[in-house]
Amino acid sequence: MQVTEEVEKLLQLKAQIADDVQPHKFVLKCPKGTRDYNPQQMAIREGVFNTIIKCFKRHGAETIDTPVFELKETLTGKYGEDSKLIYDLKDQGGELLSLRYDLTVPFARYLAMNKIANIKRYHIAKVYRRDNPAMTKGRFREFYQCDFDIAGQYDSMIPDAECVKIVAEILTSLDLGEYKIKVNHRKLLDGMFAACGVPDDKFRTICSTVDKLDKTFWEDVRAEMVDEKGLNPEAADRIGHYVKFQGGMESVELLLKDETIQKQKSAVEGLEDLKLLLVYCELYGIADKVMFDLSLARGLDYYTGVIYEAVLQGYTNKPSAKEEESVSVGSVAGGGRYDGLVGMFDPRGKMVPCVGVSIGIERVFSILEQRVLASNAKIRTTETEVFVVSAQKNLLEERMKLCKELWDADIKTEQSYKRNPKPLDQFQYCENNGIPLAVIIGQSEIQEGVVKLRVVATRKECVVPRNTMVEEIKKELAQLSRDTTGINNPQTAGGKCC
Amino acid sequence: MQVTEEVEKLLQLKAQIADDVQPHKFVLKCPKGTRDYNPQQMAIREGVFNTIIKCFKRHGAETIDTPVFELKETLTGKYGEDSKLIYDLKDQGGELLSLRYDLTVPFARYLAMNKIANIKRYHIAKVYRRDNPAMTKGRFREFYQCDFDIAGQYDSMIPDAECVKIVAEILTSLDLGEYKIKVNHRKLLDGMFAACGVPDDKFRTICSTVDKLDKTFWEDVRAEMVDEKGLNPEAADRIGHYVKFQGGMESVELLLKDETIQKQKSAVEGLEDLKLLLVYCELYGIADKVMFDLSLARGLDYYTGVIYEAVLQGYTNKPSAKEEESVSVGSVAGGGRYDGLVGMFDPRGKMVPCVGVSIGIERVFSILEQRVLASNAKIRTTETEVFVVSAQKNLLEERMKLCKELWDADIKTEQSYKRNPKPLDQFQYCENNGIPLAVIIGQSEIQEGVVKLRVVATRKECVVPRNTMVEEIKKELAQLSRDTTGINNPQTAGGKCC
């Protein structure tokens, strides 16, 4: 990541220098807050996606896709203070469009449009936010979300607990170290705000401010409430008391006994839900990963019930002295219940209760990329099994016939795109790219109706008849695959014939 | 597709009716020219992508990704007359951005930015064109392109022929019926235009007009040349003579003997390239699929050498009486050589020769979707293997423990999200969703420390001890999978114990 940025800077400098001699000035870069993925990065990304998709499918999800942009009005009034971060398209005649800000609002629009009352679906796609990027921390303007949602009228906390279970399964599989899944409840927050004396019409904006507690300190949050949002200082201090509540079942029980909280029907409902959620998490074997935290607020307007957010331990959002040295990524997943969103789209206001979770993949990439860089591991970016080598000049047509035969037999095959490549260059290419097997032809092989097979790692060679070549190569590849995945010793790897 | 459109219309009508009673008026739809993919459509789409990716990997390609938008100036001057179809983002302060129009220009930008001189990569992603959509024909404003490109200084026609081979492999694997891959050459077109008396500065615009020959008749193309583009009628008629040339090697040879053409150096170079390409296609076993066609022009400005386009036989772009009945999709792949594009991005103008092909997947989807609809085939959209059924009330906690155990053993498992679901509803869910196995618990099973396994298709049941449940289920699933993929007779399918 830092390498990419450095390269980008150097290229820009170079472009500026070149302008002195070139007439046309242009900037060679990706748009601010976006990045390319090179083949190594794509290999890491695909590994992460496979882990996530495997988990979503393990829980019986199907998948859908929606357009990258929506009618502007589809997104209007769904994101509260974050709406200013929505990318709009230029008015070029016709509909007014915006890039999707998340996958949840398009999902709700999809449900309402198709009158779907029950679905369990995942959706992995890019979303767009005109936020302040911090690319080394994995904060981008274009980034992937991996969403899993359960829509339908079901019994309390059963789908909600499964979402938490899914986050735990994914973070465990990705092997990112210790993590915690913080849980809270919008009804509890609303009840707490009411108990603290926050006026009803300030609930959502105060909620947005509380949400900043994971990135900044209480003093700054309090100042924003009082100075910017006009909350009276006593109310702010009462909030300051409650947002310290965190822990397991005992914290929830403690709050249920709080006399001020008890008076708020909404707060008690939220706490009862949380109790049930914690019981289910215990049954799902993830109680040690889950933590109630009354300071968790989530910025988005549409949540109505349980909310959650997963944070990696050892990585933090808050500023620290060591910030430059560590990859600080903070939250890697979040979500919650949004029972009112689909109703906002339905012409008759028909509600479809939903709960879901979104995995924020860029932050995970940042960690895995740095890990690969640090380990100096070489990642294969192709799956080529065979390289067709010509030992002498003027054998292009023979190579082409061999390639055709191998491709048609579904063997992953490459050859040089030069008419007369040097043998050494061809073998070097195999070694550089981790291609396990070379098929070599020269004049003598052609005359004898054979080809030579070479195991690239050991340089062991054997000769096989041309008409059984495909069969022999398949055996050899199977053997090599057993050797490397089983004994994992490529130096002594030997196939059937080599 | 038509169903989706009908549903959309009805929903809009309903929304209008609802407006009489509801205060807020809004349109519930996808933006013009875009679509959602439901789970069935996604299953088809993933099948197509897998076929294509498998082919790209068989030819040794790695993959990259680029942002969905680029700096506006990155796209400027690359697409000729089509530039008017580019989606711009609204100027919200900062950089001016446009949605990518294809994957080729971002690829060239990527190569120049990272100083890459050699790469073979594929890229599958959505691109955006403000064109007139015709959704039943698979023409969208948001659509996927599946691109494969080879960049590097290589010998003539070797990478070019591999691109044609790849198109042939993919179209054959997708089983879309007969197809032809038309080939032509920009140098030949330019030489032909010169020979016909087209002024140099009109080459590109006349080329764009010739490109319309696959969608409209010669008379209209001629009229556009003469009336709109100011070409003299004699030149247009001479073009009309040459664009009829099509066929195999014999047509290329015939043109090489044409005295007017012979005088154009560029035309002769193009014809020599085409001869070589046809020889290589013969070696690759696809000569019968490839056809030289001098009327093939391709709209985009950046091509400099060989160009190609694949069309499905039996589907046409041209208007016909039967149009309403048939899915008319026309071209499903296209591409060519673009040796100058990377140089346009390099500050010093360093060239990287490239050739590539793009598979247009939406048109393929249209055909496959209609085929599935017509066959009444039921596509599974989930991979769930086991459904945990409770035989009586108040067993939610037991079900949750079973689910945990199965998920942790990587068995794809679902359960009802209701506290006390009816047994019949649970079995019905299994049948509706093709779930092969049910794990049933009731009070007696809990007391005896066992669970009941039921093969959903045959309703055969057996009892297994709770502590070997995972093992028994894995055996049963393996057996069922052998039965259905092998003998394919689910009615008599029986596992080890059932």
Short mmCIF file of C-alpha atoms in Angstrom, two decimals, chain B residues 176-372:
data_model
loop_
_atom_site.label_atom_id
_atom_site.label_comp_id
_atom_site.label_asym_id
_atom_site.label_seq_id
_atom_site.Cartn_x
_atom_site.Cartn_y
_atom_site.Cartn_z
CA LEU B 176 -24.61 -21.12 -27.65
CA GLY B 177 -24.91 -22.78 -31.03
CA GLU B 178 -23.06 -21.87 -34.20
CA TYR B 179 -20.93 -18.75 -34.28
CA LYS B 180 -18.44 -16.94 -36.50
CA ILE B 181 -15.49 -14.80 -35.51
CA LYS B 182 -15.12 -12.06 -38.11
CA VAL B 183 -11.63 -10.61 -38.53
CA ASN B 184 -10.36 -7.50 -40.27
CA HIS B 185 -7.44 -5.08 -39.95
CA ARG B 186 -7.38 -1.33 -39.32
CA LYS B 187 -4.42 -0.89 -41.67
CA LEU B 188 -6.34 -2.63 -44.43
CA LEU B 189 -9.36 -0.41 -43.76
CA ASP B 190 -7.21 2.72 -43.85
CA GLY B 191 -5.51 1.57 -47.07
CA MET B 192 -8.89 0.76 -48.59
CA PHE B 193 -10.26 4.19 -47.60
CA ALA B 194 -7.21 5.84 -49.18
CA ALA B 195 -7.66 3.74 -52.31
CA CYS B 196 -11.31 4.80 -52.50
CA GLY B 197 -10.42 8.49 -52.24
CA VAL B 198 -11.49 9.18 -48.62
CA PRO B 199 -9.52 12.20 -47.29
CA ASP B 200 -7.10 11.27 -44.43
CA ASP B 201 -8.96 13.37 -41.86
CA LYS B 202 -12.20 11.50 -42.57
CA PHE B 203 -10.78 7.95 -41.99
CA ARG B 204 -12.00 7.61 -38.41
CA THR B 205 -15.47 9.08 -38.95
CA ILE B 206 -16.05 6.99 -42.12
CA CYS B 207 -14.81 3.98 -40.16
CA SER B 208 -17.50 4.66 -37.51
CA THR B 209 -20.11 4.72 -40.26
CA VAL B 210 -18.89 1.47 -41.85
CA ASP B 211 -19.15 -0.06 -38.34
CA LYS B 212 -22.93 0.32 -38.54
CA LEU B 213 -23.13 -2.20 -41.39
CA ASP B 214 -23.81 -4.99 -38.90
CA LYS B 215 -26.91 -3.22 -37.61
CA THR B 216 -28.25 -1.51 -40.75
CA PHE B 217 -28.27 -1.78 -44.55
CA TRP B 218 -25.73 -0.45 -47.04
CA GLU B 219 -28.13 2.20 -48.43
CA ASP B 220 -28.40 3.86 -45.00
CA VAL B 221 -24.67 3.62 -44.39
CA ARG B 222 -23.98 5.17 -47.79
CA ALA B 223 -26.47 7.96 -47.09
CA GLU B 224 -24.76 8.77 -43.79
CA MET B 225 -21.35 8.92 -45.54
CA VAL B 226 -22.53 11.20 -48.29
CA ASP B 227 -25.24 13.34 -46.65
CA GLU B 228 -23.96 13.67 -43.11
CA LYS B 229 -20.22 13.24 -43.45
CA GLY B 230 -19.80 14.96 -46.84
CA LEU B 231 -18.04 12.10 -48.62
CA ASN B 232 -18.29 12.26 -52.39
CA PRO B 233 -20.70 9.65 -53.78
CA GLU B 234 -18.07 7.98 -56.01
CA ALA B 235 -15.82 7.30 -52.99
CA ALA B 236 -18.80 5.90 -51.10
CA ASP B 237 -19.61 3.57 -53.99
CA ARG B 238 -16.01 2.35 -54.16
CA ILE B 239 -16.23 1.58 -50.41
CA GLY B 240 -19.48 -0.24 -51.14
CA HIS B 241 -17.56 -2.46 -53.56
CA TYR B 242 -14.85 -3.42 -51.07
CA VAL B 243 -16.97 -3.98 -47.96
CA LYS B 244 -18.51 -6.96 -49.75
CA PHE B 245 -15.21 -8.86 -49.49
CA GLN B 246 -15.54 -11.69 -47.01
CA GLY B 247 -14.53 -15.32 -46.66
CA GLY B 248 -11.36 -17.23 -45.90
CA MET B 249 -7.79 -17.15 -47.14
CA GLU B 250 -9.00 -17.00 -50.78
CA SER B 251 -10.64 -13.58 -50.20
CA VAL B 252 -7.44 -12.23 -48.65
CA GLU B 253 -5.42 -13.53 -51.60
CA LEU B 254 -7.93 -12.01 -54.04
CA LEU B 255 -7.57 -8.58 -52.43
CA LEU B 256 -3.78 -8.86 -52.45
CA LYS B 257 -4.07 -9.12 -56.25
CA ASP B 258 -6.36 -6.06 -56.53
CA GLU B 259 -4.29 -3.40 -58.32
CA THR B 260 -5.84 -0.45 -56.48
CA ILE B 261 -5.27 -2.07 -53.10
CA GLN B 262 -1.71 -3.15 -54.01
CA LYS B 263 -0.70 0.49 -54.29
CA GLN B 264 -1.55 1.11 -50.62
CA LYS B 265 1.38 0.02 -48.44
CA SER B 266 -0.80 0.01 -45.32
CA ALA B 267 -3.41 -2.23 -46.98
CA VAL B 268 -0.79 -4.77 -48.03
CA GLU B 269 0.65 -4.86 -44.50
CA GLY B 270 -2.82 -5.49 -43.13
CA LEU B 271 -3.45 -8.28 -45.62
CA GLU B 272 -0.11 -9.96 -44.82
CA ASP B 273 -1.01 -9.87 -41.10
CA LEU B 274 -4.41 -11.38 -41.85
CA LYS B 275 -2.80 -14.19 -43.90
CA LEU B 276 -0.57 -15.07 -40.96
CA LEU B 277 -3.49 -14.87 -38.55
CA LEU B 278 -5.51 -17.30 -40.67
CA VAL B 279 -2.55 -19.73 -40.80
CA TYR B 280 -2.27 -19.65 -37.01
CA CYS B 281 -6.04 -20.10 -36.61
CA GLU B 282 -5.72 -23.22 -38.78
CA LEU B 283 -3.01 -24.55 -36.44
CA TYR B 284 -5.23 -23.77 -33.45
CA GLY B 285 -8.03 -25.80 -35.03
CA ILE B 286 -10.48 -22.93 -35.38
CA ALA B 287 -10.21 -22.06 -39.08
CA ASP B 288 -13.86 -23.04 -39.64
CA LYS B 289 -14.99 -20.48 -37.04
CA VAL B 290 -12.97 -17.56 -38.43
CA MET B 291 -14.01 -15.40 -41.36
CA PHE B 292 -12.32 -12.39 -42.94
CA ASP B 293 -14.86 -9.57 -43.40
CA LEU B 294 -13.83 -6.19 -44.81
CA SER B 295 -17.09 -4.62 -43.60
CA LEU B 296 -16.07 -5.15 -39.96
CA ALA B 297 -14.86 -1.78 -38.65
CA ARG B 298 -15.36 -1.55 -34.81
CA GLY B 299 -16.41 1.85 -33.51
CA LEU B 300 -13.57 2.67 -31.14
CA ASP B 301 -10.74 4.98 -32.12
CA TYR B 302 -7.86 3.19 -30.45
CA TYR B 303 -7.49 0.08 -32.64
CA THR B 304 -4.36 -0.01 -34.82
CA GLY B 305 -4.14 -3.57 -36.21
CA VAL B 306 -6.23 -6.74 -36.30
CA ILE B 307 -9.83 -6.31 -35.16
CA TYR B 308 -12.39 -9.03 -34.51
CA GLU B 309 -15.96 -9.58 -33.53
CA ALA B 310 -17.84 -12.79 -32.74
CA VAL B 311 -21.46 -13.19 -33.82
CA LEU B 312 -23.87 -15.95 -32.97
CA GLN B 313 -25.50 -17.50 -36.02
CA GLY B 314 -29.29 -17.50 -35.86
CA TYR B 315 -29.24 -14.28 -33.87
CA THR B 316 -28.97 -11.03 -35.79
CA ASN B 317 -28.68 -7.32 -35.13
CA LYS B 318 -30.56 -6.33 -38.25
CA PRO B 319 -34.29 -5.64 -38.11
CA SER B 320 -36.44 -8.53 -39.30
CA ALA B 321 -40.10 -9.47 -39.35
CA LYS B 322 -39.54 -12.10 -36.68
CA GLU B 323 -37.73 -9.74 -34.37
CA GLU B 324 -40.29 -9.82 -31.60
CA GLU B 325 -40.15 -13.59 -31.38
CA SER B 326 -36.43 -14.18 -31.31
CA VAL B 327 -33.82 -13.00 -28.85
CA SER B 328 -31.68 -11.01 -31.22
CA VAL B 329 -28.30 -10.51 -29.68
CA GLY B 330 -25.77 -10.29 -32.50
CA SER B 331 -22.20 -9.72 -31.46
CA VAL B 332 -21.05 -11.32 -28.20
CA ALA B 333 -17.32 -10.59 -28.29
CA GLY B 334 -15.01 -8.13 -29.90
CA GLY B 335 -11.53 -6.74 -29.73
CA GLY B 336 -8.35 -6.05 -31.55
CA ARG B 337 -4.86 -4.64 -31.45
CA TYR B 338 -4.19 -1.20 -29.94
CA ASP B 339 -0.49 -0.43 -30.06
CA GLY B 340 -0.75 3.30 -29.41
CA LEU B 341 -3.02 3.53 -26.38
CA VAL B 342 -0.49 2.99 -23.57
CA GLY B 343 1.81 5.54 -25.21
CA MET B 344 -0.96 8.16 -24.91
CA PHE B 345 -0.61 7.83 -21.10
CA ASP B 346 3.14 7.59 -20.80
CA PRO B 347 4.76 10.96 -20.11
CA ARG B 348 7.52 10.13 -22.62
CA GLY B 349 5.18 8.43 -25.06
CA LYS B 350 6.71 4.99 -24.51
CA MET B 351 4.64 2.47 -26.46
CA VAL B 352 3.46 -0.91 -25.17
CA PRO B 353 1.84 -2.96 -27.95
CA CYS B 354 -1.40 -4.64 -26.82
CA VAL B 355 -4.03 -6.94 -28.20
CA GLY B 356 -7.15 -8.15 -26.46
CA VAL B 357 -10.67 -9.34 -26.55
CA SER B 358 -13.81 -8.50 -24.61
CA ILE B 359 -16.68 -10.92 -24.04
CA GLY B 360 -20.07 -9.19 -23.78
CA ILE B 361 -21.81 -11.23 -21.22
CA GLU B 362 -25.29 -9.68 -20.98
CA ARG B 363 -26.23 -10.93 -24.40
CA VAL B 364 -25.15 -14.42 -23.43
CA PHE B 365 -27.23 -14.11 -20.22
CA SER B 366 -30.31 -13.17 -22.24
CA ILE B 367 -30.02 -16.37 -24.24
CA LEU B 368 -29.29 -18.62 -21.26
CA GLU B 369 -32.06 -17.05 -19.17
CA GLN B 370 -34.62 -17.63 -21.90
CA ARG B 371 -33.35 -21.18 -22.29
CA VAL B 372 -33.82 -21.87 -18.56
#
